């Protein structure tokens, strides 16, 4: 049938006279009729390359005599037996097979091997409780969500050595540990969705079989701990969703070897402290955990993340957290640029009781005072074993913000030391850390004008004192350059916006 219609379409494009149009239509109609007579099974719809038999109350697959690239049998009552009767001669041309929303339970041989050209297979919303399905080697996308599978079928999945995306959400996976012979790699897999399972533990050796993974979704599981080195083999990871688990602690170096990791979602866990020594993220979502305090000496761990979400934590609002309040206030501009839910962005006080449930943007910083009788505070200092809290020595200020330039000034209050030091000024447009610009100055410099900035755009600018021994003081400012009268700036921002929008949808 497809041949007929192609013929007609070619004919149409070669003529432009209105008079022939009528004839064309008749020809087309004829082609369709011929097509139906030849190939389209009763009850189904056929159009060029698609066989659409979705939602037909089918209990079995009838004989299909023609070649189609897409088979859609979604929403029927096909069970396992139905899969046995497929005639091999027509399966070679199928590239997409949608058999979701059926009643498949355990599919065994003969299975999908005869679909030699299959690229996408949708088996979601069935009743599969075991996965012993042989997959064709060329398969790229596999949907298995909403089944009842409780073990990770590594050996079967590894048969599809080209597989790029696996959707394994809404199943019953519990412990993901390794079988002795799980050596075969899923070396093309970039996208794995394991959300909404019951995973309590995931072993490193499982993740080791997926060296190219960029996007891993483990949200809505039961993880209570992450072992050190768990992700060490997944150096390509860009996005990791660990939200809605039961994590209490993030081991320090666990993300250290992941240079590409830019989005880390940890909301709705049970973290008590701000995780330290993390790489710099574009989005770090720590909302709805159990963090009550982030001390000022952790500033370096907090600052670099472009979007930091701390809402929904039970903060104790005293003087120790004033700096964080100021920091979040300064970043409130982000709410205008990104579709971030306010309750994820703006923290609320949990204690003291006079501030209970008050959102930070409604409170004056003066209300964050310390009560030195509090025993907790002393415990805290002993526990954290921290360096003594020092006053900020380096102060960076933006003194003149224009459309395309910013004048910066800084002061260093520190007693002049004998060690040779320089300043490094690093700045980038919000959301574009990979395009960071660095300028270095002698220690005698104390101001600088940044030129060539884009109007109406947010910039993050940090100044660091660098000595031959170590990188020392750091201070940052964030600002938005003055609006340009042209719309160009808006357009540009709209562009960034659309990239990040997506992550705050739910
Ligand atoms: C199959 O049909 C269902 C219902 O019409 C539709 O939602 C689904 O996207 C179709 N599948 C494919 C692969 O086109
Ligand atoms: C099943 O997966 C295919 C992609 O392989 C997709 O196009 C289709 O919409 C999915 N079907 C349903 C019902 O969601
Ligand atoms: C999962 O692993 C944990 C820790 O090794 C173990 O205590 C638990 O019994 C395991 N659960 C199942 C269902 O195998
Ligand atoms: C992870 O899966 C959950 C549930 O399916 C979804 O809401 C969330 O957006 C996913 N996370 C990412 C980063 O895509
Ligand atoms: C600004 O950009 C223009 C063109 O890219 C360049 O010629 C000029 O030197 C830049 N000015 C500064 C101060 O960097």
Coordinates of C-alpha atoms and ligand atoms in Angstrom, one line a residue:
X1 CA 0.0 0.0 0.0
X2 CA 2.8 2.4 0.8
X3 CA 4.1 2.0 -2.7
X4 CA 0.8 3.2 -4.2
X5 CA 0.6 6.3 -2.0
X6 CA 4.2 7.3 -2.7
X7 CA 3.5 7.1 -6.4
X8 CA 0.5 9.4 -6.1
X9 CA 2.3 11.9 -3.9
X10 CA 5.2 12.1 -6.4
X11 CA 2.7 12.7 -9.2
X12 CA 1.0 15.5 -7.2
X13 CA 4.2 17.4 -6.7
X14 CA 5.1 17.2 -10.3
X15 CA 1.9 19.0 -11.4
X16 CA 0.6 22.2 -10.3
X17 CA -2.6 22.6 -12.4
X18 CA -5.8 22.7 -10.4
X19 CA -7.7 20.7 -13.0
X20 CA -5.7 17.6 -12.4
X21 CA -6.4 17.8 -8.6
X22 CA -9.7 16.0 -8.9
X23 CA -8.1 13.1 -10.7
X24 CA -5.4 13.0 -8.1
X25 CA -7.9 12.7 -5.3
X26 CA -9.6 9.8 -7.0
X27 CA -6.3 8.1 -7.6
X28 CA -5.4 8.5 -3.9
X29 CA -8.7 7.2 -2.8
X30 CA -8.2 4.2 -5.1
X31 CA -4.8 3.6 -3.7
X32 CA -6.1 3.6 -0.2
X33 CA -8.9 1.2 -1.1
X34 CA -6.5 -1.1 -2.8
X35 CA -4.3 -0.9 0.2
X36 CA -7.0 -1.9 2.6
X37 CA -8.2 -4.7 0.5
X38 CA -4.7 -6.1 0.3
X39 CA -3.4 -5.8 3.7
X40 CA -5.1 -4.1 6.6
X41 CA -6.5 -6.6 9.0
X42 CA -10.1 -6.2 10.0
X43 CA -10.7 -3.8 12.9
X44 CA -7.3 -2.2 12.5
X45 CA -6.2 1.0 10.9
X46 CA -3.4 1.0 8.4
X47 CA -1.6 4.0 7.1
X48 CA 1.6 3.9 5.1
X49 CA 4.0 2.2 7.6
X50 CA 1.8 1.8 10.6
X51 CA -0.5 -1.0 11.6
X52 CA -2.6 0.4 14.4
X53 CA -4.6 -2.3 16.2
X54 CA -4.7 -0.5 19.5
X55 CA -7.7 -0.8 21.8
X56 CA -9.5 -3.5 19.8
X57 CA -10.2 -6.0 22.6
X58 CA -7.9 -8.4 20.7
X59 CA -7.1 -11.6 22.5
X60 CA -4.7 -12.9 20.0
X61 CA -2.5 -11.8 17.1
X62 CA -4.0 -12.8 13.8
X63 CA -2.0 -13.5 10.8
X64 CA -0.4 -10.3 9.4
X65 CA 0.6 -10.6 5.8
X66 CA 2.1 -7.3 5.0
X67 CA 5.1 -5.4 6.1
X68 CA 4.8 -2.6 8.5
X69 CA 7.4 -0.7 10.4
X70 CA 5.2 0.1 13.4
X71 CA 2.9 -2.4 15.1
X72 CA 0.6 -0.9 17.6
X73 CA -1.2 -3.5 19.7
X74 CA -1.5 -1.3 22.8
X75 CA -4.6 -1.6 25.0
X76 CA -5.8 -5.2 24.1
X77 CA -6.1 -8.4 26.1
X78 CA -3.1 -10.1 24.6
X79 CA -1.6 -12.7 26.9
X80 CA 1.5 -14.7 26.6
X81 CA 0.0 -17.3 24.3
X82 CA -0.7 -14.6 21.8
X83 CA 2.9 -14.0 21.3
X84 CA 3.6 -17.5 20.1
X85 CA 1.6 -17.4 16.9
X86 CA 3.4 -14.6 15.1
X87 CA 4.3 -15.5 11.6
X88 CA 8.1 -14.9 11.2
X89 CA 7.9 -13.6 7.6
X90 CA 6.5 -10.2 8.5
X91 CA 8.4 -9.5 11.7
X92 CA 11.6 -8.6 10.0
X93 CA 10.3 -5.2 8.9
X94 CA 8.9 -4.1 12.3
X95 CA 10.9 -1.3 14.0
X96 CA 8.5 -0.2 16.7
X97 CA 6.3 -2.7 18.5
X98 CA 3.9 -1.3 21.1
X99 CA 2.3 -4.0 23.1
X100 CA 1.7 -1.9 26.2
X101 CA -1.5 -2.2 28.3
X102 CA -2.1 -5.9 27.7
X103 CA -2.1 -8.9 29.9
X104 CA 1.3 -10.4 29.2
X105 CA 2.7 -12.3 32.2
X106 CA 5.6 -14.4 31.4
X107 CA 6.9 -14.3 27.9
X108 CA 9.2 -17.1 27.1
X109 CA 10.5 -18.5 23.8
X110 CA 9.9 -17.8 21.0
X111 CA 10.0 -14.2 21.9
X112 CA 11.3 -11.1 20.2
X113 CA 14.4 -12.4 18.5
X114 CA 12.6 -12.8 15.2
X115 CA 12.0 -9.1 15.2
X116 CA 15.4 -8.6 13.8
X117 CA 15.0 -4.9 13.0
X118 CA 13.2 -3.9 16.2
X119 CA 14.4 -0.6 17.7
X120 CA 11.7 0.2 20.2
X121 CA 9.7 -2.2 22.3
X122 CA 6.9 -1.1 24.6
X123 CA 5.9 -3.7 27.2
X124 CA 4.8 -1.3 29.9
X125 CA 1.5 -1.8 31.8
X126 CA 1.5 -5.6 31.6
X127 CA 1.7 -8.2 34.2
X128 CA 5.2 -9.4 33.7
X129 CA 6.6 -10.7 36.9
X130 CA 9.7 -12.3 35.5
X131 CA 11.7 -11.1 32.6
X132 CA 13.0 -14.0 30.6
X133 CA 12.6 -12.4 27.3
X134 CA 15.1 -12.7 24.5
X135 CA 15.7 -9.3 22.9
X136 CA 17.0 -8.6 19.5
X137 CA 20.5 -7.2 19.4
X138 CA 19.6 -3.9 17.7
X139 CA 16.9 -2.8 20.3
X140 CA 17.5 0.8 21.4
X141 CA 14.5 1.7 23.6
X142 CA 12.7 -0.6 26.0
X143 CA 9.7 0.3 28.1
X144 CA 9.1 -2.0 30.9
X145 CA 7.4 0.3 33.4
X146 CA 4.3 -0.7 35.4
X147 CA 4.9 -4.4 35.6
X148 CA 5.6 -6.7 38.5
X149 CA 9.2 -7.5 37.9
X150 CA 11.2 -8.0 41.1
X151 CA 14.7 -9.0 39.8
X152 CA 17.0 -7.0 37.6
X153 CA 17.2 -9.1 34.4
X154 CA 20.8 -8.2 33.5
X155 CA 21.5 -11.2 31.3
X156 CA 18.4 -10.7 29.2
X157 CA 18.9 -7.0 28.9
X158 CA 22.5 -7.4 27.9
X159 CA 21.4 -9.3 24.8
X160 CA 20.3 -6.0 23.5
X161 CA 23.8 -4.7 23.3
X162 CA 22.7 -1.4 21.6
X163 CA 20.0 -0.5 24.1
X164 CA 20.2 3.2 25.0
X165 CA 17.1 3.8 27.1
X166 CA 15.4 1.5 29.6
X167 CA 12.3 2.5 31.5
X168 CA 12.0 0.2 34.4
X169 CA 9.8 2.4 36.6
X170 CA 6.9 1.2 38.7
X171 CA 8.1 -2.4 39.2
X172 CA 9.0 -4.4 42.3
X173 CA 12.8 -4.3 42.2
X174 CA 14.1 -4.7 45.7
X175 CA 17.8 -5.5 46.0
X176 CA 19.9 -4.9 43.0
X177 CA 22.9 -7.1 43.5
X178 CA 25.1 -8.8 41.0
X179 CA 24.8 -12.2 39.6
X180 CA 28.1 -14.0 39.4
X181 CA 28.2 -13.7 35.6
X182 CA 27.0 -10.1 35.2
X183 CA 30.0 -9.2 33.2
X184 CA 28.4 -8.3 29.9
X185 CA 28.2 -4.6 29.5
X186 CA 25.2 -2.4 28.6
X187 CA 27.8 -0.2 27.0
X188 CA 25.3 2.0 25.0
X189 CA 22.9 2.6 27.9
X190 CA 22.6 6.3 28.6
X191 CA 19.2 6.6 30.2
X192 CA 17.9 4.3 33.0
X193 CA 14.7 5.0 34.9
X194 CA 14.3 2.9 38.0
X195 CA 11.9 5.2 39.8
X196 CA 9.0 3.8 41.8
X197 CA 10.5 0.5 42.7
X198 CA 11.3 -0.8 46.2
X199 CA 15.1 -0.6 45.9
X200 CA 16.8 -0.8 49.2
X201 CA 20.3 -1.5 48.0
X202 CA 22.1 -1.1 44.7
X203 CA 25.5 -2.6 44.2
X204 CA 28.4 -1.0 42.5
X205 CA 28.8 -4.0 40.2
X206 CA 25.4 -3.3 38.7
X207 CA 26.3 0.2 37.8
X208 CA 29.7 -0.9 36.6
X209 CA 27.9 -2.6 33.7
X210 CA 26.6 0.8 32.4
X211 CA 29.7 2.9 31.8
X212 CA 28.0 5.4 29.5
X213 CA 25.0 6.2 31.7
X214 CA 24.2 9.9 31.7
X215 CA 20.8 9.9 33.2
X216 CA 19.9 7.8 36.2
X217 CA 16.6 8.0 38.0
X218 CA 16.3 6.3 41.4
X219 CA 13.6 8.5 42.8
X220 CA 10.8 7.0 44.9
X221 CA 12.7 4.0 46.2
X222 CA 13.9 2.9 49.6
X223 CA 17.6 3.6 49.6
X224 CA 18.8 4.5 53.1
X225 CA 22.5 4.7 52.3
X226 CA 24.9 5.2 49.4
X227 CA 28.1 3.3 49.6
X228 CA 31.3 5.1 48.9
X229 CA 32.4 4.7 45.4
X230 CA 29.0 3.6 44.2
X231 CA 29.1 5.7 41.0
X232 CA 32.8 5.5 40.3
X233 CA 32.3 3.7 37.0
X234 CA 29.7 6.1 35.8
X235 CA 31.9 9.0 34.9
X236 CA 29.4 10.2 32.2
X237 CA 26.6 10.8 34.6
X238 CA 24.9 14.2 34.1
X239 CA 21.7 13.8 35.9
X240 CA 21.0 11.8 39.0
X241 CA 17.7 11.7 40.7
X242 CA 17.8 10.3 44.2
X243 CA 14.7 12.1 45.5
X244 CA 12.1 10.5 47.7
X245 CA 14.3 7.9 49.3
X246 CA 15.4 7.5 52.9
X247 CA 19.0 8.8 52.6
X248 CA 20.5 10.0 55.9
X249 CA 23.9 10.9 54.7
X250 CA 25.9 11.4 51.5
X251 CA 29.4 10.2 51.8
X252 CA 31.9 12.9 51.0
X253 CA 33.6 11.7 47.9
X254 CA 30.8 9.8 46.3
X255 CA 30.3 12.2 43.4
X256 CA 34.0 13.3 43.2
X257 CA 34.8 11.4 40.1
X258 CA 31.8 12.6 38.1
X259 CA 33.0 15.6 36.2
X260 CA 29.8 15.8 34.1
X261 CA 27.3 15.6 36.9
X262 CA 25.2 18.8 36.8
X263 CA 21.8 18.0 38.2
X264 CA 21.5 16.2 41.6
X265 CA 18.1 15.8 43.1
X266 CA 18.0 14.8 46.7
X267 CA 14.7 16.2 47.8
X268 CA 12.5 14.4 50.2
X269 CA 15.1 12.3 52.0
X270 CA 16.3 12.4 55.6
X271 CA 19.5 14.3 55.3
X272 CA 20.5 16.0 58.5
X273 CA 23.5 18.0 57.3
X274 CA 24.4 19.8 54.2
X275 CA 26.5 17.4 52.1
X276 CA 30.0 18.6 51.8
X277 CA 32.7 18.3 49.2
X278 CA 30.3 18.0 46.3
X279 CA 31.2 19.0 42.8
X280 CA 29.6 22.2 41.6
X281 CA 26.1 21.6 40.3
X282 CA 23.7 23.5 38.0
X283 CA 20.9 22.3 40.2
X284 CA 21.3 20.9 43.7
X285 CA 17.9 20.1 45.2
X286 CA 18.1 19.5 48.9
X287 CA 14.5 20.6 49.6
X288 CA 12.4 18.7 52.1
X289 CA 15.1 17.0 54.1
X290 CA 16.0 17.4 57.8
X291 CA 18.7 20.0 57.7
X292 CA 18.3 22.4 60.6
X293 CA 21.5 24.4 60.2
X294 CA 24.3 25.2 57.7
X295 CA 27.1 27.0 59.4
X296 CA 28.9 29.9 57.7
X297 CA 32.2 28.0 57.5
X298 CA 30.4 25.9 54.9
X299 CA 29.9 28.8 52.6
X300 CA 32.3 27.5 50.1
X301 CA 30.3 24.3 49.8
X302 CA 27.1 26.2 49.3
X303 CA 28.0 29.1 47.1
X304 CA 29.0 27.5 43.8
X305 CA 25.8 25.7 43.1
X306 CA 23.8 27.7 40.6
X307 CA 20.4 26.7 41.7
X308 CA 20.3 25.5 45.3
X309 CA 17.0 24.4 46.8
X310 CA 16.7 24.3 50.6
X311 CA 13.0 24.8 51.2
X312 CA 11.1 22.5 53.4
X313 CA 13.9 21.8 55.8
X314 CA 13.4 22.3 59.6
X315 CA 15.7 25.3 60.0
X316 CA 16.6 26.6 63.3
X317 CA 16.5 30.3 62.7
X318 CA 19.2 31.9 64.8
X319 CA 22.2 34.1 64.2
X320 CA 24.3 31.2 62.8
X321 CA 22.1 31.0 59.8
X322 CA 21.7 34.7 59.0
X323 CA 24.3 34.5 56.3
X324 CA 22.3 31.7 54.5
X325 CA 19.2 33.9 54.7
X326 CA 21.0 36.7 53.1
X327 CA 22.4 34.4 50.5
X328 CA 19.0 33.1 49.6
X329 CA 17.5 36.6 49.6
X330 CA 20.2 37.6 47.1
X331 CA 19.2 34.7 44.9
X332 CA 15.5 35.3 44.9
X333 CA 15.8 36.8 41.4
X334 CA 16.0 33.1 40.3
X335 CA 12.4 32.7 41.0
X336 CA 11.7 35.2 38.2
X337 CA 13.7 33.4 35.7
X338 CA 13.0 29.8 36.4
X339 CA 9.8 27.9 37.2
X340 CA 10.9 26.9 40.6
X341 CA 8.2 26.1 43.1
X342 CA 8.5 28.7 45.9
X343 CA 8.2 26.1 48.7
X344 CA 11.3 24.4 47.3
X345 CA 13.2 27.7 47.1
X346 CA 12.3 29.7 50.2
X347 CA 13.0 28.0 53.5
X348 CA 10.7 28.2 56.5
X349 CA 11.8 28.4 60.1
X350 CA 11.0 25.4 62.2
X351 CA 12.3 26.8 65.4
X352 CA 12.5 28.9 67.7
X353 CA 8.8 28.7 68.3
X354 CA 8.1 32.4 67.8
X355 CA 9.3 32.0 64.2
X356 CA 7.7 28.6 63.6
X357 CA 6.4 28.2 60.1
X358 CA 7.5 31.6 58.9
X359 CA 8.9 31.8 55.4
X360 CA 12.2 33.5 55.2
X361 CA 11.2 36.1 52.7
X362 CA 8.6 37.4 55.2
X363 CA 11.2 37.8 58.0
X364 CA 13.7 40.5 58.8
X365 CA 17.2 39.2 59.3
X366 CA 17.3 40.9 62.7
X367 CA 14.9 38.3 64.0
X368 CA 17.5 35.6 63.6
X369 CA 19.2 35.9 67.0
X370 CA 21.2 33.5 69.1
X371 CA 20.2 32.2 72.4
X372 CA 23.4 31.2 74.1
X373 CA 21.9 29.1 76.7
X374 CA 21.1 26.5 74.1
X375 CA 23.0 23.3 74.9
X376 CA 22.6 22.1 71.3
X377 CA 24.9 24.7 70.0
X378 CA 27.8 23.5 72.1
X379 CA 27.3 20.0 71.0
X380 CA 27.3 21.1 67.5
X381 CA 30.7 22.7 67.7
X382 CA 32.2 19.7 69.3
X383 CA 30.7 17.4 66.7
X384 CA 31.5 19.2 63.6
X385 CA 35.2 19.6 64.6
X386 CA 35.3 22.6 62.4
X387 CA 38.0 25.2 61.8
X388 CA 37.4 28.2 64.0
X389 CA 34.9 30.5 62.5
X390 CA 36.8 33.4 60.9
X391 CA 35.4 36.7 60.0
X392 CA 35.2 37.3 56.2
X393 CA 38.4 39.0 55.2
X394 CA 37.6 39.4 51.5
X395 CA 34.7 41.6 50.4
X396 CA 33.7 41.9 46.8
X397 CA 31.2 44.5 45.8
X398 CA 29.6 45.6 42.6
X399 CA 29.6 49.4 42.7
X400 CA 28.2 50.3 39.3
X401 CA 25.9 48.0 37.3
X402 CA 25.3 49.1 33.7
X403 CA 23.8 47.4 30.7
X404 CA 27.0 45.9 29.4
X405 CA 29.5 46.4 32.1
X406 CA 29.9 46.1 35.8
X407 CA 32.4 47.9 38.1
X408 CA 33.8 45.7 40.9
X409 CA 35.6 46.7 43.9
X410 CA 37.2 44.6 46.7
X411 CA 38.8 45.0 50.0
X412 CA 41.0 42.6 51.9
X413 CA 41.0 43.2 55.6
X414 CA 43.6 40.6 56.3
X415 CA 46.9 41.5 57.8
X416 CA 49.4 41.5 55.0
X417 CA 51.2 38.3 54.9
X418 CA 54.6 37.5 53.6
X419 CA 53.3 34.9 51.2
X420 CA 52.9 36.2 47.6
X421 CA 49.3 36.2 46.6
X422 CA 47.2 37.1 43.6
X423 CA 43.4 37.5 43.0
X424 CA 41.4 35.5 40.6
X425 CA 38.1 36.8 39.3
X426 CA 35.9 34.2 37.8
X427 CA 32.5 35.0 36.3
X428 CA 29.9 33.4 34.1
X429 CA 26.4 33.9 33.0
X430 CA 23.9 32.2 35.2
X431 CA 23.3 28.7 33.8
X432 CA 26.5 28.8 31.7
X433 CA 29.2 27.7 34.1
X434 CA 31.0 25.9 31.3
X435 CA 31.7 29.3 29.7
X436 CA 33.4 30.7 32.8
X437 CA 35.9 33.6 32.3
X438 CA 38.9 34.0 34.6
X439 CA 41.0 37.1 35.1
X440 CA 44.0 37.3 37.4
X441 CA 45.4 40.3 39.2
X442 CA 48.3 41.3 41.3
X443 CA 47.5 41.7 45.0
X444 CA 47.7 45.5 44.7
X445 CA 44.7 45.7 42.4
X446 CA 41.4 46.5 44.1
X447 CA 38.9 47.2 41.4
X448 CA 38.1 46.1 37.9
X449 CA 35.4 46.7 35.2
X450 CA 33.9 43.8 33.4
X451 CA 33.0 44.7 29.9
X452 CA 31.1 43.1 27.1
X453 CA 28.3 41.7 29.3
X454 CA 24.8 41.0 28.0
X455 CA 22.1 43.4 29.2
X456 CA 19.4 42.2 31.5
X457 CA 21.3 39.0 32.3
X458 CA 22.2 37.3 35.6
X459 CA 25.9 36.9 36.3
X460 CA 27.7 35.0 39.1
X461 CA 31.1 36.7 39.9
X462 CA 33.5 35.3 42.4
X463 CA 36.8 36.6 43.6
X464 CA 39.4 34.4 45.2
X465 CA 42.7 35.1 46.8
X466 CA 45.3 32.6 45.6
X467 CA 48.6 32.1 47.3
X468 CA 51.4 29.8 46.4
X469 CA 50.2 27.5 49.1
X470 CA 46.5 27.4 48.7
X471 CA 43.4 29.0 47.4
X472 CA 42.2 31.1 50.3
X473 CA 39.4 33.6 50.7
X474 CA 36.4 33.5 48.4
X475 CA 33.6 36.0 48.0
X476 CA 30.9 36.1 45.4
X477 CA 28.3 38.5 44.1
X478 CA 25.4 37.8 41.8
X479 CA 23.8 40.5 39.8
X480 CA 21.6 41.2 36.9
X481 CA 22.9 43.7 34.4
X482 CA 20.6 46.6 33.5
X483 CA 17.8 46.0 31.0
X484 CA 18.5 46.8 27.4
X485 CA 15.8 48.5 25.6
X486 CA 15.9 45.9 22.9
X487 CA 14.1 42.6 23.2
X488 CA 17.1 40.6 22.4
X489 CA 18.1 40.1 26.0
X490 CA 14.7 38.7 26.8
X491 CA 14.9 36.3 24.0
X492 CA 18.2 35.1 25.2
X493 CA 16.9 34.4 28.6
X494 CA 13.9 32.7 27.4
X495 CA 16.2 30.3 25.8
X496 CA 18.0 29.4 29.0
X497 CA 14.7 29.2 30.7
X498 CA 13.3 26.6 28.4
X499 CA 16.3 24.4 29.0
X500 CA 15.9 24.4 32.7
X501 CA 12.2 24.7 32.9
X502 CA 11.7 21.0 32.5
X503 CA 13.4 20.1 35.8
X504 CA 10.9 21.8 37.9
X505 CA 7.8 20.5 36.3
X506 CA 6.7 18.1 39.0
Ligands
LIG1 C1 -0.4 3.2 20.1 O1 -1.6 3.7 20.3 C2 -1.8 4.3 21.5 C3 -3.3 4.6 21.6 O2 -3.8 5.2 20.5 C4 -1.0 5.5 21.6 O3 -1.1 6.2 22.8 C5 0.5 5.1 21.4 O4 1.3 6.2 21.4 C6 0.6 4.3 20.1 N1 2.0 3.8 20.0 C7 2.9 4.1 19.1 C8 4.2 3.4 19.1 O5 2.6 4.9 18.2
LIG2 C1 5.1 2.8 23.9 O1 6.5 3.2 23.6 C2 6.6 3.9 22.3 C3 8.0 4.1 22.0 O2 8.6 2.9 21.9 C4 5.8 5.2 22.4 O3 5.8 5.8 21.1 C5 4.3 4.8 22.7 O4 3.6 6.0 22.9 C6 4.2 4.0 24.0 N1 2.9 3.7 24.2 C7 2.1 4.2 25.1 C8 0.7 3.7 25.2 O5 2.5 5.0 25.9
LIG3 C1 18.2 -6.8 50.7 O1 19.5 -6.5 51.2 C2 19.6 -6.2 52.5 C3 21.0 -5.8 52.9 O2 21.9 -6.7 52.4 C4 19.1 -7.4 53.3 O3 19.1 -7.1 54.7 C5 17.7 -7.7 52.9 O4 17.2 -8.9 53.6 C6 17.6 -7.9 51.4 N1 16.2 -8.1 51.0 C7 15.8 -9.0 50.2 C8 14.3 -9.0 50.0 O5 16.5 -9.8 49.7
LIG4 C1 12.5 10.7 37.9 O1 11.2 9.9 37.9 C2 10.2 10.6 38.5 C3 9.0 9.7 38.6 O2 8.8 9.0 37.5 C4 9.9 11.9 37.8 O3 8.9 12.6 38.4 C5 11.1 12.8 37.7 O4 10.9 13.9 36.9 C6 12.3 12.0 37.1 N1 13.5 12.8 37.3 C7 14.2 13.3 36.3 C8 15.4 14.1 36.7 O5 13.8 13.2 35.1
LIG5 C1 34.5 43.5 23.6 O1 34.3 42.7 22.5 C2 34.8 43.2 21.3 C3 34.4 42.4 20.1 O2 34.2 41.0 20.6 C4 36.3 43.4 21.4 O3 36.8 43.9 20.2 C5 36.7 44.2 22.6 O4 38.1 44.3 22.7 C6 36.0 43.7 23.8 N1 36.3 44.7 24.9 C7 36.8 44.3 26.1 C8 37.0 45.5 27.0 O5 37.1 43.2 26.4

